[in-house]
């Protein structure tokens, strides 16, 4: 965001910024950063369980695990409040 701002871009009017992992700092930047969130606790659990399964021979490598991410819309993309509501509803439906 700093680089784009220093280059003369107006965030989010001229350039949108999206991060990944939803770090706690994301909400403290100005503008606050829209981000893709994954459940890190679930990721850690699945990684540990997969490691145990590989060590014990229950599964073999390579292993693919898919986690459903969610989108946390903040100021850095300039999305309207109606889009935010649509995304929140979609994320809620996908997490059931």
PDB file of N, CA and C in Angstrom:
ATOM      1  N   UNK A   1       0.832  -1.181   0.000  1.00  0.00           N
ATOM      2  CA  UNK A   1       0.000   0.000   0.000  1.00  0.00           C
ATOM      3  C   UNK A   1       0.879   1.248   0.000  1.00  0.00           C
ATOM      4  N   UNK A   2       1.928   1.225   0.792  1.00  0.00           N
ATOM      5  CA  UNK A   2       2.831   2.379   0.835  1.00  0.00           C
ATOM      6  C   UNK A   2       3.464   2.622  -0.534  1.00  0.00           C
ATOM      7  N   UNK A   3       3.932   1.551  -1.181  1.00  0.00           N
ATOM      8  CA  UNK A   3       4.565   1.687  -2.497  1.00  0.00           C
ATOM      9  C   UNK A   3       3.604   2.310  -3.497  1.00  0.00           C
ATOM     10  N   UNK A   4       2.381   1.789  -3.551  1.00  0.00           N
ATOM     11  CA  UNK A   4       1.391   2.320  -4.491  1.00  0.00           C
ATOM     12  C   UNK A   4       1.044   3.770  -4.168  1.00  0.00           C
ATOM     13  N   UNK A   5       0.888   4.076  -2.897  1.00  0.00           N
ATOM     14  CA  UNK A   5       0.577   5.450  -2.492  1.00  0.00           C
ATOM     15  C   UNK A   5       1.707   6.399  -2.861  1.00  0.00           C
ATOM     16  N   UNK A   6       2.949   5.977  -2.610  1.00  0.00           N
ATOM     17  CA  UNK A   6       4.103   6.815  -2.954  1.00  0.00           C
ATOM     18  C   UNK A   6       4.251   6.983  -4.456  1.00  0.00           C
ATOM     19  N   UNK A   7       3.755   6.014  -5.230  1.00  0.00           N
ATOM     20  CA  UNK A   7       3.795   6.104  -6.690  1.00  0.00           C
ATOM     21  C   UNK A   7       2.641   6.955  -7.225  1.00  0.00           C
ATOM     22  N   UNK A   8       1.802   7.463  -6.324  1.00  0.00           N
ATOM     23  CA  UNK A   8       0.743   8.363  -6.737  1.00  0.00           C
ATOM     24  C   UNK A   8      -0.618   7.727  -6.947  1.00  0.00           C
ATOM     25  N   UNK A   9      -0.745   6.448  -6.619  1.00  0.00           N
ATOM     26  CA  UNK A   9      -2.035   5.774  -6.785  1.00  0.00           C
ATOM     27  C   UNK A   9      -2.923   6.013  -5.570  1.00  0.00           C
ATOM     28  N   UNK A  10      -4.195   6.185  -5.838  1.00  0.00           N
ATOM     29  CA  UNK A  10      -5.185   6.325  -4.782  1.00  0.00           C
ATOM     30  C   UNK A  10      -5.770   4.948  -4.493  1.00  0.00           C
ATOM     31  N   UNK A  11      -5.575   4.473  -3.260  1.00  0.00           N
ATOM     32  CA  UNK A  11      -6.102   3.170  -2.847  1.00  0.00           C
ATOM     33  C   UNK A  11      -7.430   3.427  -2.152  1.00  0.00           C
ATOM     34  N   UNK A  12      -8.485   2.862  -2.522  1.00  0.00           N
ATOM     35  CA  UNK A  12      -8.736   1.831  -3.518  1.00  0.00           C
ATOM     36  C   UNK A  12      -9.272   2.348  -4.848  1.00  0.00           C
ATOM     37  N   UNK A  13      -9.369   3.674  -5.028  1.00  0.00           N
ATOM     38  CA  UNK A  13      -9.985   4.213  -6.243  1.00  0.00           C
ATOM     39  C   UNK A  13      -9.258   3.786  -7.516  1.00  0.00           C
ATOM     40  N   UNK A  14      -7.921   3.758  -7.502  1.00  0.00           N
ATOM     41  CA  UNK A  14      -7.155   3.430  -8.700  1.00  0.00           C
ATOM     42  C   UNK A  14      -6.486   2.063  -8.643  1.00  0.00           C
ATOM     43  N   UNK A  15      -6.329   1.514  -7.462  1.00  0.00           N
ATOM     44  CA  UNK A  15      -5.706   0.190  -7.322  1.00  0.00           C
ATOM     45  C   UNK A  15      -6.247  -0.468  -6.061  1.00  0.00           C
ATOM     46  N   UNK A  16      -6.690  -1.701  -6.197  1.00  0.00           N
ATOM     47  CA  UNK A  16      -7.153  -2.468  -5.045  1.00  0.00           C
ATOM     48  C   UNK A  16      -6.034  -3.352  -4.534  1.00  0.00           C
ATOM     49  N   UNK A  17      -6.035  -3.598  -3.240  1.00  0.00           N
ATOM     50  CA  UNK A  17      -5.008  -4.435  -2.622  1.00  0.00           C
ATOM     51  C   UNK A  17      -5.698  -5.535  -1.817  1.00  0.00           C
ATOM     52  N   UNK A  18      -5.268  -6.780  -2.059  1.00  0.00           N
ATOM     53  CA  UNK A  18      -5.803  -7.931  -1.327  1.00  0.00           C
ATOM     54  C   UNK A  18      -4.634  -8.714  -0.759  1.00  0.00           C
ATOM     55  N   UNK A  19      -4.719  -9.065   0.504  1.00  0.00           N
ATOM     56  CA  UNK A  19      -3.689  -9.865   1.156  1.00  0.00           C
ATOM     57  C   UNK A  19      -4.155 -11.296   1.344  1.00  0.00           C
ATOM     58  N   UNK A  20      -3.320 -12.095   1.985  1.00  0.00           N
ATOM     59  CA  UNK A  20      -3.642 -13.491   2.252  1.00  0.00           C
ATOM     60  C   UNK A  20      -3.268 -13.817   3.691  1.00  0.00           C
ATOM     61  N   UNK A  21      -4.042 -14.611   4.342  1.00  0.00           N
ATOM     62  CA  UNK A  21      -3.832 -15.113   5.702  1.00  0.00           C
ATOM     63  C   UNK A  21      -4.545 -14.311   6.774  1.00  0.00           C
ATOM     64  N   UNK A  22      -5.059 -13.136   6.459  1.00  0.00           N
ATOM     65  CA  UNK A  22      -5.780 -12.304   7.420  1.00  0.00           C
ATOM     66  C   UNK A  22      -4.985 -12.109   8.704  1.00  0.00           C
ATOM     67  N   UNK A  23      -3.749 -11.660   8.550  1.00  0.00           N
ATOM     68  CA  UNK A  23      -2.939 -11.341   9.723  1.00  0.00           C
ATOM     69  C   UNK A  23      -3.630 -10.242  10.523  1.00  0.00           C
ATOM     70  N   UNK A  24      -3.430 -10.236  11.821  1.00  0.00           N
ATOM     71  CA  UNK A  24      -4.087  -9.258  12.685  1.00  0.00           C
ATOM     72  C   UNK A  24      -3.796  -7.824  12.246  1.00  0.00           C
ATOM     73  N   UNK A  25      -2.605  -7.589  11.718  1.00  0.00           N
ATOM     74  CA  UNK A  25      -2.230  -6.245  11.273  1.00  0.00           C
ATOM     75  C   UNK A  25      -3.072  -5.748  10.109  1.00  0.00           C
ATOM     76  N   UNK A  26      -3.683  -6.648   9.352  1.00  0.00           N
ATOM     77  CA  UNK A  26      -4.437  -6.259   8.160  1.00  0.00           C
ATOM     78  C   UNK A  26      -5.500  -5.217   8.453  1.00  0.00           C
ATOM     79  N   UNK A  27      -6.119  -5.304   9.602  1.00  0.00           N
ATOM     80  CA  UNK A  27      -7.182  -4.357   9.938  1.00  0.00           C
ATOM     81  C   UNK A  27      -6.640  -3.034  10.474  1.00  0.00           C
ATOM     82  N   UNK A  28      -5.337  -2.952  10.749  1.00  0.00           N
ATOM     83  CA  UNK A  28      -4.754  -1.743  11.328  1.00  0.00           C
ATOM     84  C   UNK A  28      -4.074  -0.844  10.303  1.00  0.00           C
ATOM     85  N   UNK A  29      -3.914  -1.294   9.063  1.00  0.00           N
ATOM     86  CA  UNK A  29      -3.343  -0.454   8.012  1.00  0.00           C
ATOM     87  C   UNK A  29      -4.367   0.582   7.579  1.00  0.00           C
ATOM     88  N   UNK A  30      -3.902   1.612   6.907  1.00  0.00           N
ATOM     89  CA  UNK A  30      -4.827   2.554   6.299  1.00  0.00           C
ATOM     90  C   UNK A  30      -4.515   2.651   4.821  1.00  0.00           C
ATOM     91  N   UNK A  31      -5.443   2.290   3.982  1.00  0.00           N
ATOM     92  CA  UNK A  31      -6.733   1.692   4.330  1.00  0.00           C
ATOM     93  C   UNK A  31      -6.549   0.252   4.820  1.00  0.00           C
ATOM     94  N   UNK A  32      -7.522  -0.220   5.594  1.00  0.00           N
ATOM     95  CA  UNK A  32      -7.434  -1.602   6.096  1.00  0.00           C
ATOM     96  C   UNK A  32      -7.466  -2.564   4.907  1.00  0.00           C
ATOM     97  N   UNK A  33      -6.754  -3.689   5.021  1.00  0.00           N
ATOM     98  CA  UNK A  33      -6.505  -4.571   3.875  1.00  0.00           C
ATOM     99  C   UNK A  33      -7.549  -5.681   3.779  1.00  0.00           C
ATOM    100  N   UNK A  34      -8.175  -5.758   2.606  1.00  0.00           N
ATOM    101  CA  UNK A  34      -9.031  -6.896   2.282  1.00  0.00           C
ATOM    102  C   UNK A  34      -8.132  -8.117   2.198  1.00  0.00           C
ATOM    103  N   UNK A  35      -8.592  -9.241   2.694  1.00  0.00           N
ATOM    104  CA  UNK A  35      -7.716 -10.408   2.747  1.00  0.00           C
ATOM    105  C   UNK A  35      -8.482 -11.713   2.577  1.00  0.00           C
ATOM    106  N   UNK A  36      -7.768 -12.723   2.163  1.00  0.00           N
ATOM    107  CA  UNK A  36      -8.311 -14.076   2.086  1.00  0.00           C
ATOM    108  C   UNK A  36      -7.921 -14.774   3.382  1.00  0.00           C
ATOM    109  N   UNK A  37      -8.900 -15.360   4.050  1.00  0.00           N
ATOM    110  CA  UNK A  37      -8.663 -15.994   5.356  1.00  0.00           C
ATOM    111  C   UNK A  37      -8.806 -17.508   5.232  1.00  0.00           C
ATOM    112  N   UNK A  38      -7.864 -18.215   5.834  1.00  0.00           N
ATOM    113  CA  UNK A  38      -8.018 -19.654   6.014  1.00  0.00           C
ATOM    114  C   UNK A  38      -7.981 -19.917   7.513  1.00  0.00           C
ATOM    115  N   UNK A  39      -8.616 -20.973   7.914  1.00  0.00           N
ATOM    116  CA  UNK A  39      -8.633 -21.317   9.330  1.00  0.00           C
ATOM    117  C   UNK A  39      -7.298 -21.970   9.671  1.00  0.00           C
ATOM    118  N   UNK A  40      -6.422 -21.220  10.333  1.00  0.00           N
ATOM    119  CA  UNK A  40      -5.075 -21.722  10.628  1.00  0.00           C
ATOM    120  C   UNK A  40      -5.099 -22.891  11.599  1.00  0.00           C
ATOM    121  N   UNK A  41      -6.048 -22.910  12.499  1.00  0.00           N
ATOM    122  CA  UNK A  41      -6.152 -24.029  13.440  1.00  0.00           C
ATOM    123  C   UNK A  41      -6.483 -25.316  12.678  1.00  0.00           C
ATOM    124  N   UNK A  42      -7.427 -25.229  11.754  1.00  0.00           N
ATOM    125  CA  UNK A  42      -7.778 -26.393  10.937  1.00  0.00           C
ATOM    126  C   UNK A  42      -6.595 -26.812  10.081  1.00  0.00           C
ATOM    127  N   UNK A  43      -5.891 -25.839   9.506  1.00  0.00           N
ATOM    128  CA  UNK A  43      -4.718 -26.141   8.689  1.00  0.00           C
ATOM    129  C   UNK A  43      -3.665 -26.879   9.505  1.00  0.00           C
ATOM    130  N   UNK A  44      -3.388 -26.408  10.716  1.00  0.00           N
ATOM    131  CA  UNK A  44      -2.408 -27.068  11.579  1.00  0.00           C
ATOM    132  C   UNK A  44      -2.829 -28.474  11.958  1.00  0.00           C
ATOM    133  N   UNK A  45      -4.105 -28.634  12.300  1.00  0.00           N
ATOM    134  CA  UNK A  45      -4.622 -29.958  12.656  1.00  0.00           C
ATOM    135  C   UNK A  45      -4.480 -30.927  11.486  1.00  0.00           C
ATOM    136  N   UNK A  46      -4.882 -30.485  10.298  1.00  0.00           N
ATOM    137  CA  UNK A  46      -4.800 -31.365   9.128  1.00  0.00           C
ATOM    138  C   UNK A  46      -3.355 -31.692   8.768  1.00  0.00           C
ATOM    139  N   UNK A  47      -2.455 -30.720   8.934  1.00  0.00           N
ATOM    140  CA  UNK A  47      -1.040 -30.976   8.655  1.00  0.00           C
ATOM    141  C   UNK A  47      -0.486 -32.024   9.611  1.00  0.00           C
ATOM    142  N   UNK A  48      -0.794 -31.887  10.904  1.00  0.00           N
ATOM    143  CA  UNK A  48      -0.307 -32.857  11.892  1.00  0.00           C
ATOM    144  C   UNK A  48      -0.912 -34.238  11.653  1.00  0.00           C
ATOM    145  N   UNK A  49      -2.204 -34.280  11.378  1.00  0.00           N
ATOM    146  CA  UNK A  49      -2.866 -35.567  11.135  1.00  0.00           C
ATOM    147  C   UNK A  49      -2.299 -36.248   9.885  1.00  0.00           C
ATOM    148  N   UNK A  50      -2.050 -35.460   8.850  1.00  0.00           N
ATOM    149  CA  UNK A  50      -1.481 -36.009   7.619  1.00  0.00           C
ATOM    150  C   UNK A  50      -0.077 -36.532   7.864  1.00  0.00           C
ATOM    151  N   UNK A  51       0.722 -35.799   8.628  1.00  0.00           N
ATOM    152  CA  UNK A  51       2.075 -36.249   8.952  1.00  0.00           C
ATOM    153  C   UNK A  51       2.038 -37.587   9.683  1.00  0.00           C
ATOM    154  N   UNK A  52       1.163 -37.712  10.662  1.00  0.00           N
ATOM    155  CA  UNK A  52       1.022 -38.982  11.390  1.00  0.00           C
ATOM    156  C   UNK A  52       0.578 -40.086  10.437  1.00  0.00           C
ATOM    157  N   UNK A  53      -0.370 -39.794   9.551  1.00  0.00           N
ATOM    158  CA  UNK A  53      -0.845 -40.800   8.596  1.00  0.00           C
ATOM    159  C   UNK A  53       0.259 -41.247   7.642  1.00  0.00           C
ATOM    160  N   UNK A  54       1.121 -40.316   7.229  1.00  0.00           N
ATOM    161  CA  UNK A  54       2.245 -40.676   6.350  1.00  0.00           C
ATOM    162  C   UNK A  54       3.259 -41.519   7.119  1.00  0.00           C
ATOM    163  N   UNK A  55       3.593 -41.113   8.336  1.00  0.00           N
ATOM    164  CA  UNK A  55       4.572 -41.847   9.146  1.00  0.00           C
ATOM    165  C   UNK A  55       4.099 -43.263   9.437  1.00  0.00           C
ATOM    166  N   UNK A  56       2.814 -43.416   9.720  1.00  0.00           N
ATOM    167  CA  UNK A  56       2.279 -44.742  10.055  1.00  0.00           C
ATOM    168  C   UNK A  56       1.921 -45.569   8.826  1.00  0.00           C
ATOM    169  N   UNK A  57       2.072 -44.984   7.642  1.00  0.00           N
ATOM    170  CA  UNK A  57       1.822 -45.734   6.414  1.00  0.00           C
ATOM    171  C   UNK A  57       0.367 -45.811   5.986  1.00  0.00           C
ATOM    172  N   UNK A  58      -0.520 -45.085   6.642  1.00  0.00           N
ATOM    173  CA  UNK A  58      -1.934 -45.102   6.244  1.00  0.00           C
ATOM    174  C   UNK A  58      -2.165 -44.411   4.912  1.00  0.00           C
ATOM    175  N   UNK A  59      -1.331 -43.420   4.605  1.00  0.00           N
ATOM    176  CA  UNK A  59      -1.402 -42.754   3.305  1.00  0.00           C
ATOM    177  C   UNK A  59       0.014 -42.554   2.790  1.00  0.00           C
ATOM    178  N   UNK A  60       0.129 -42.322   1.490  1.00  0.00           N
ATOM    179  CA  UNK A  60       1.434 -42.067   0.885  1.00  0.00           C
ATOM    180  C   UNK A  60       1.435 -40.676   0.269  1.00  0.00           C
ATOM    181  N   UNK A  61       2.605 -40.138   0.101  1.00  0.00           N
ATOM    182  CA  UNK A  61       2.770 -38.818  -0.500  1.00  0.00           C
ATOM    183  C   UNK A  61       2.685 -38.934  -2.009  1.00  0.00           C
ATOM    184  N   UNK A  62       2.345 -37.933  -2.743  1.00  0.00           N
ATOM    185  CA  UNK A  62       1.927 -36.622  -2.266  1.00  0.00           C
ATOM    186  C   UNK A  62       0.473 -36.629  -1.803  1.00  0.00           C
ATOM    187  N   UNK A  63       0.142 -35.676  -0.955  1.00  0.00           N
ATOM    188  CA  UNK A  63      -1.204 -35.536  -0.405  1.00  0.00           C
ATOM    189  C   UNK A  63      -1.714 -34.139  -0.748  1.00  0.00           C
ATOM    190  N   UNK A  64      -2.947 -34.058  -1.187  1.00  0.00           N
ATOM    191  CA  UNK A  64      -3.568 -32.755  -1.446  1.00  0.00           C
ATOM    192  C   UNK A  64      -4.720 -32.568  -0.471  1.00  0.00           C
ATOM    193  N   UNK A  65      -4.708 -31.444   0.199  1.00  0.00           N
ATOM    194  CA  UNK A  65      -5.771 -31.105   1.140  1.00  0.00           C
ATOM    195  C   UNK A  65      -6.312 -29.739   0.730  1.00  0.00           C
ATOM    196  N   UNK A  66      -7.606 -29.635   0.650  1.00  0.00           N
ATOM    197  CA  UNK A  66      -8.240 -28.391   0.246  1.00  0.00           C
ATOM    198  C   UNK A  66      -9.013 -27.795   1.416  1.00  0.00           C
ATOM    199  N   UNK A  67      -8.738 -26.534   1.692  1.00  0.00           N
ATOM    200  CA  UNK A  67      -9.469 -25.800   2.722  1.00  0.00           C
ATOM    201  C   UNK A  67     -10.271 -24.697   2.042  1.00  0.00           C
ATOM    202  N   UNK A  68     -11.490 -24.502   2.478  1.00  0.00           N
ATOM    203  CA  UNK A  68     -12.333 -23.441   1.932  1.00  0.00           C
ATOM    204  C   UNK A  68     -11.931 -22.105   2.557  1.00  0.00           C
ATOM    205  N   UNK A  69     -11.412 -21.175   1.756  1.00  0.00           N
ATOM    206  CA  UNK A  69     -11.067 -19.867   2.307  1.00  0.00           C
ATOM    207  C   UNK A  69     -12.313 -18.982   2.394  1.00  0.00           C
ATOM    208  N   UNK A  70     -12.187 -17.887   3.105  1.00  0.00           N
ATOM    209  CA  UNK A  70     -13.243 -16.877   3.110  1.00  0.00           C
ATOM    210  C   UNK A  70     -12.607 -15.528   2.807  1.00  0.00           C
ATOM    211  N   UNK A  71     -13.399 -14.630   2.274  1.00  0.00           N
ATOM    212  CA  UNK A  71     -12.918 -13.310   1.908  1.00  0.00           C
ATOM    213  C   UNK A  71     -13.350 -12.313   2.972  1.00  0.00           C
ATOM    214  N   UNK A  72     -12.379 -11.583   3.518  1.00  0.00           N
ATOM    215  CA  UNK A  72     -12.657 -10.557   4.519  1.00  0.00           C
ATOM    216  C   UNK A  72     -12.499  -9.210   3.817  1.00  0.00           C
ATOM    217  N   UNK A  73     -13.614  -8.582   3.513  1.00  0.00           N
ATOM    218  CA  UNK A  73     -13.576  -7.335   2.750  1.00  0.00           C
ATOM    219  C   UNK A  73     -13.377  -6.157   3.692  1.00  0.00           C
ATOM    220  N   UNK A  74     -12.341  -5.381   3.374  1.00  0.00           N
ATOM    221  CA  UNK A  74     -12.055  -4.165   4.135  1.00  0.00           C
ATOM    222  C   UNK A  74     -11.919  -3.006   3.143  1.00  0.00           C
ATOM    223  N   UNK A  75     -11.289  -1.945   3.536  1.00  0.00           N
ATOM    224  CA  UNK A  75     -11.259  -0.715   2.742  1.00  0.00           C
ATOM    225  C   UNK A  75     -10.371  -0.769   1.499  1.00  0.00           C
ATOM    226  N   UNK A  76      -9.383  -1.646   1.441  1.00  0.00           N
ATOM    227  CA  UNK A  76      -8.369  -1.591   0.382  1.00  0.00           C
ATOM    228  C   UNK A  76      -8.870  -1.990  -1.000  1.00  0.00           C
ATOM    229  N   UNK A  77     -10.104  -2.482  -1.104  1.00  0.00           N
ATOM    230  CA  UNK A  77     -10.648  -2.827  -2.421  1.00  0.00           C
ATOM    231  C   UNK A  77     -11.794  -1.927  -2.833  1.00  0.00           C
ATOM    232  N   UNK A  78     -12.301  -1.125  -1.918  1.00  0.00           N
ATOM    233  CA  UNK A  78     -13.371  -0.197  -2.251  1.00  0.00           C
ATOM    234  C   UNK A  78     -14.687  -0.857  -2.591  1.00  0.00           C
ATOM    235  N   UNK A  79     -14.922  -2.073  -2.119  1.00  0.00           N
ATOM    236  CA  UNK A  79     -16.180  -2.765  -2.401  1.00  0.00           C
ATOM    237  C   UNK A  79     -17.323  -2.082  -1.669  1.00  0.00           C
ATOM    238  N   UNK A  80     -18.474  -2.074  -2.319  1.00  0.00           N
ATOM    239  CA  UNK A  80     -19.652  -1.467  -1.701  1.00  0.00           C
ATOM    240  C   UNK A  80     -20.191  -2.357  -0.594  1.00  0.00           C
ATOM    241  N   UNK A  81     -20.993  -1.783   0.271  1.00  0.00           N
ATOM    242  CA  UNK A  81     -21.549  -2.553   1.386  1.00  0.00           C
ATOM    243  C   UNK A  81     -22.483  -3.654   0.907  1.00  0.00           C
ATOM    244  N   UNK A  82     -23.142  -3.478  -0.252  1.00  0.00           N
ATOM    245  CA  UNK A  82     -24.022  -4.546  -0.754  1.00  0.00           C
ATOM    246  C   UNK A  82     -23.210  -5.757  -1.182  1.00  0.00           C
ATOM    247  N   UNK A  83     -22.042  -5.542  -1.771  1.00  0.00           N
ATOM    248  CA  UNK A  83     -21.173  -6.659  -2.153  1.00  0.00           C
ATOM    249  C   UNK A  83     -20.648  -7.345  -0.899  1.00  0.00           C
ATOM    250  N   UNK A  84     -20.305  -6.577   0.117  1.00  0.00           N
ATOM    251  CA  UNK A  84     -19.833  -7.162   1.369  1.00  0.00           C
ATOM    252  C   UNK A  84     -20.871  -8.111   1.938  1.00  0.00           C
ATOM    253  N   UNK A  85     -22.130  -7.717   1.923  1.00  0.00           N
ATOM    254  CA  UNK A  85     -23.192  -8.582   2.424  1.00  0.00           C
ATOM    255  C   UNK A  85     -23.311  -9.853   1.613  1.00  0.00           C
ATOM    256  N   UNK A  86     -23.215  -9.739   0.280  1.00  0.00           N
ATOM    257  CA  UNK A  86     -23.285 -10.919  -0.585  1.00  0.00           C
ATOM    258  C   UNK A  86     -22.152 -11.878  -0.286  1.00  0.00           C
ATOM    259  N   UNK A  87     -20.934 -11.352  -0.121  1.00  0.00           N
ATOM    260  CA  UNK A  87     -19.774 -12.200   0.150  1.00  0.00           C
ATOM    261  C   UNK A  87     -19.914 -12.862   1.514  1.00  0.00           C
ATOM    262  N   UNK A  88     -20.348 -12.122   2.532  1.00  0.00           N
ATOM    263  CA  UNK A  88     -20.516 -12.709   3.859  1.00  0.00           C
ATOM    264  C   UNK A  88     -21.520 -13.851   3.816  1.00  0.00           C
ATOM    265  N   UNK A  89     -22.607 -13.666   3.086  1.00  0.00           N
ATOM    266  CA  UNK A  89     -23.601 -14.735   2.969  1.00  0.00           C
ATOM    267  C   UNK A  89     -23.021 -15.940   2.252  1.00  0.00           C
ATOM    268  N   UNK A  90     -22.252 -15.723   1.197  1.00  0.00           N
ATOM    269  CA  UNK A  90     -21.633 -16.822   0.452  1.00  0.00           C
ATOM    270  C   UNK A  90     -20.645 -17.565   1.334  1.00  0.00           C
ATOM    271  N   UNK A  91     -19.823 -16.836   2.102  1.00  0.00           N
ATOM    272  CA  UNK A  91     -18.858 -17.478   2.996  1.00  0.00           C
ATOM    273  C   UNK A  91     -19.571 -18.310   4.052  1.00  0.00           C
ATOM    274  N   UNK A  92     -20.666 -17.784   4.598  1.00  0.00           N
ATOM    275  CA  UNK A  92     -21.405 -18.518   5.617  1.00  0.00           C
ATOM    276  C   UNK A  92     -21.978 -19.806   5.030  1.00  0.00           C
ATOM    277  N   UNK A  93     -22.517 -19.755   3.813  1.00  0.00           N
ATOM    278  CA  UNK A  93     -23.080 -20.942   3.183  1.00  0.00           C
ATOM    279  C   UNK A  93     -22.013 -21.991   2.903  1.00  0.00           C
ATOM    280  N   UNK A  94     -20.814 -21.552   2.482  1.00  0.00           N
ATOM    281  CA  UNK A  94     -19.746 -22.493   2.153  1.00  0.00           C
ATOM    282  C   UNK A  94     -19.120 -23.127   3.378  1.00  0.00           C
ATOM    283  N   UNK A  95     -19.261 -22.511   4.543  1.00  0.00           N
ATOM    284  CA  UNK A  95     -18.619 -23.067   5.734  1.00  0.00           C
ATOM    285  C   UNK A  95     -19.511 -24.065   6.456  1.00  0.00           C
ATOM    286  N   UNK A  96     -20.773 -24.210   6.032  1.00  0.00           N
ATOM    287  CA  UNK A  96     -21.693 -25.166   6.670  1.00  0.00           C
ATOM    288  C   UNK A  96     -21.385 -26.594   6.297  1.00  0.00           C
TER     289      UNK A  96
END
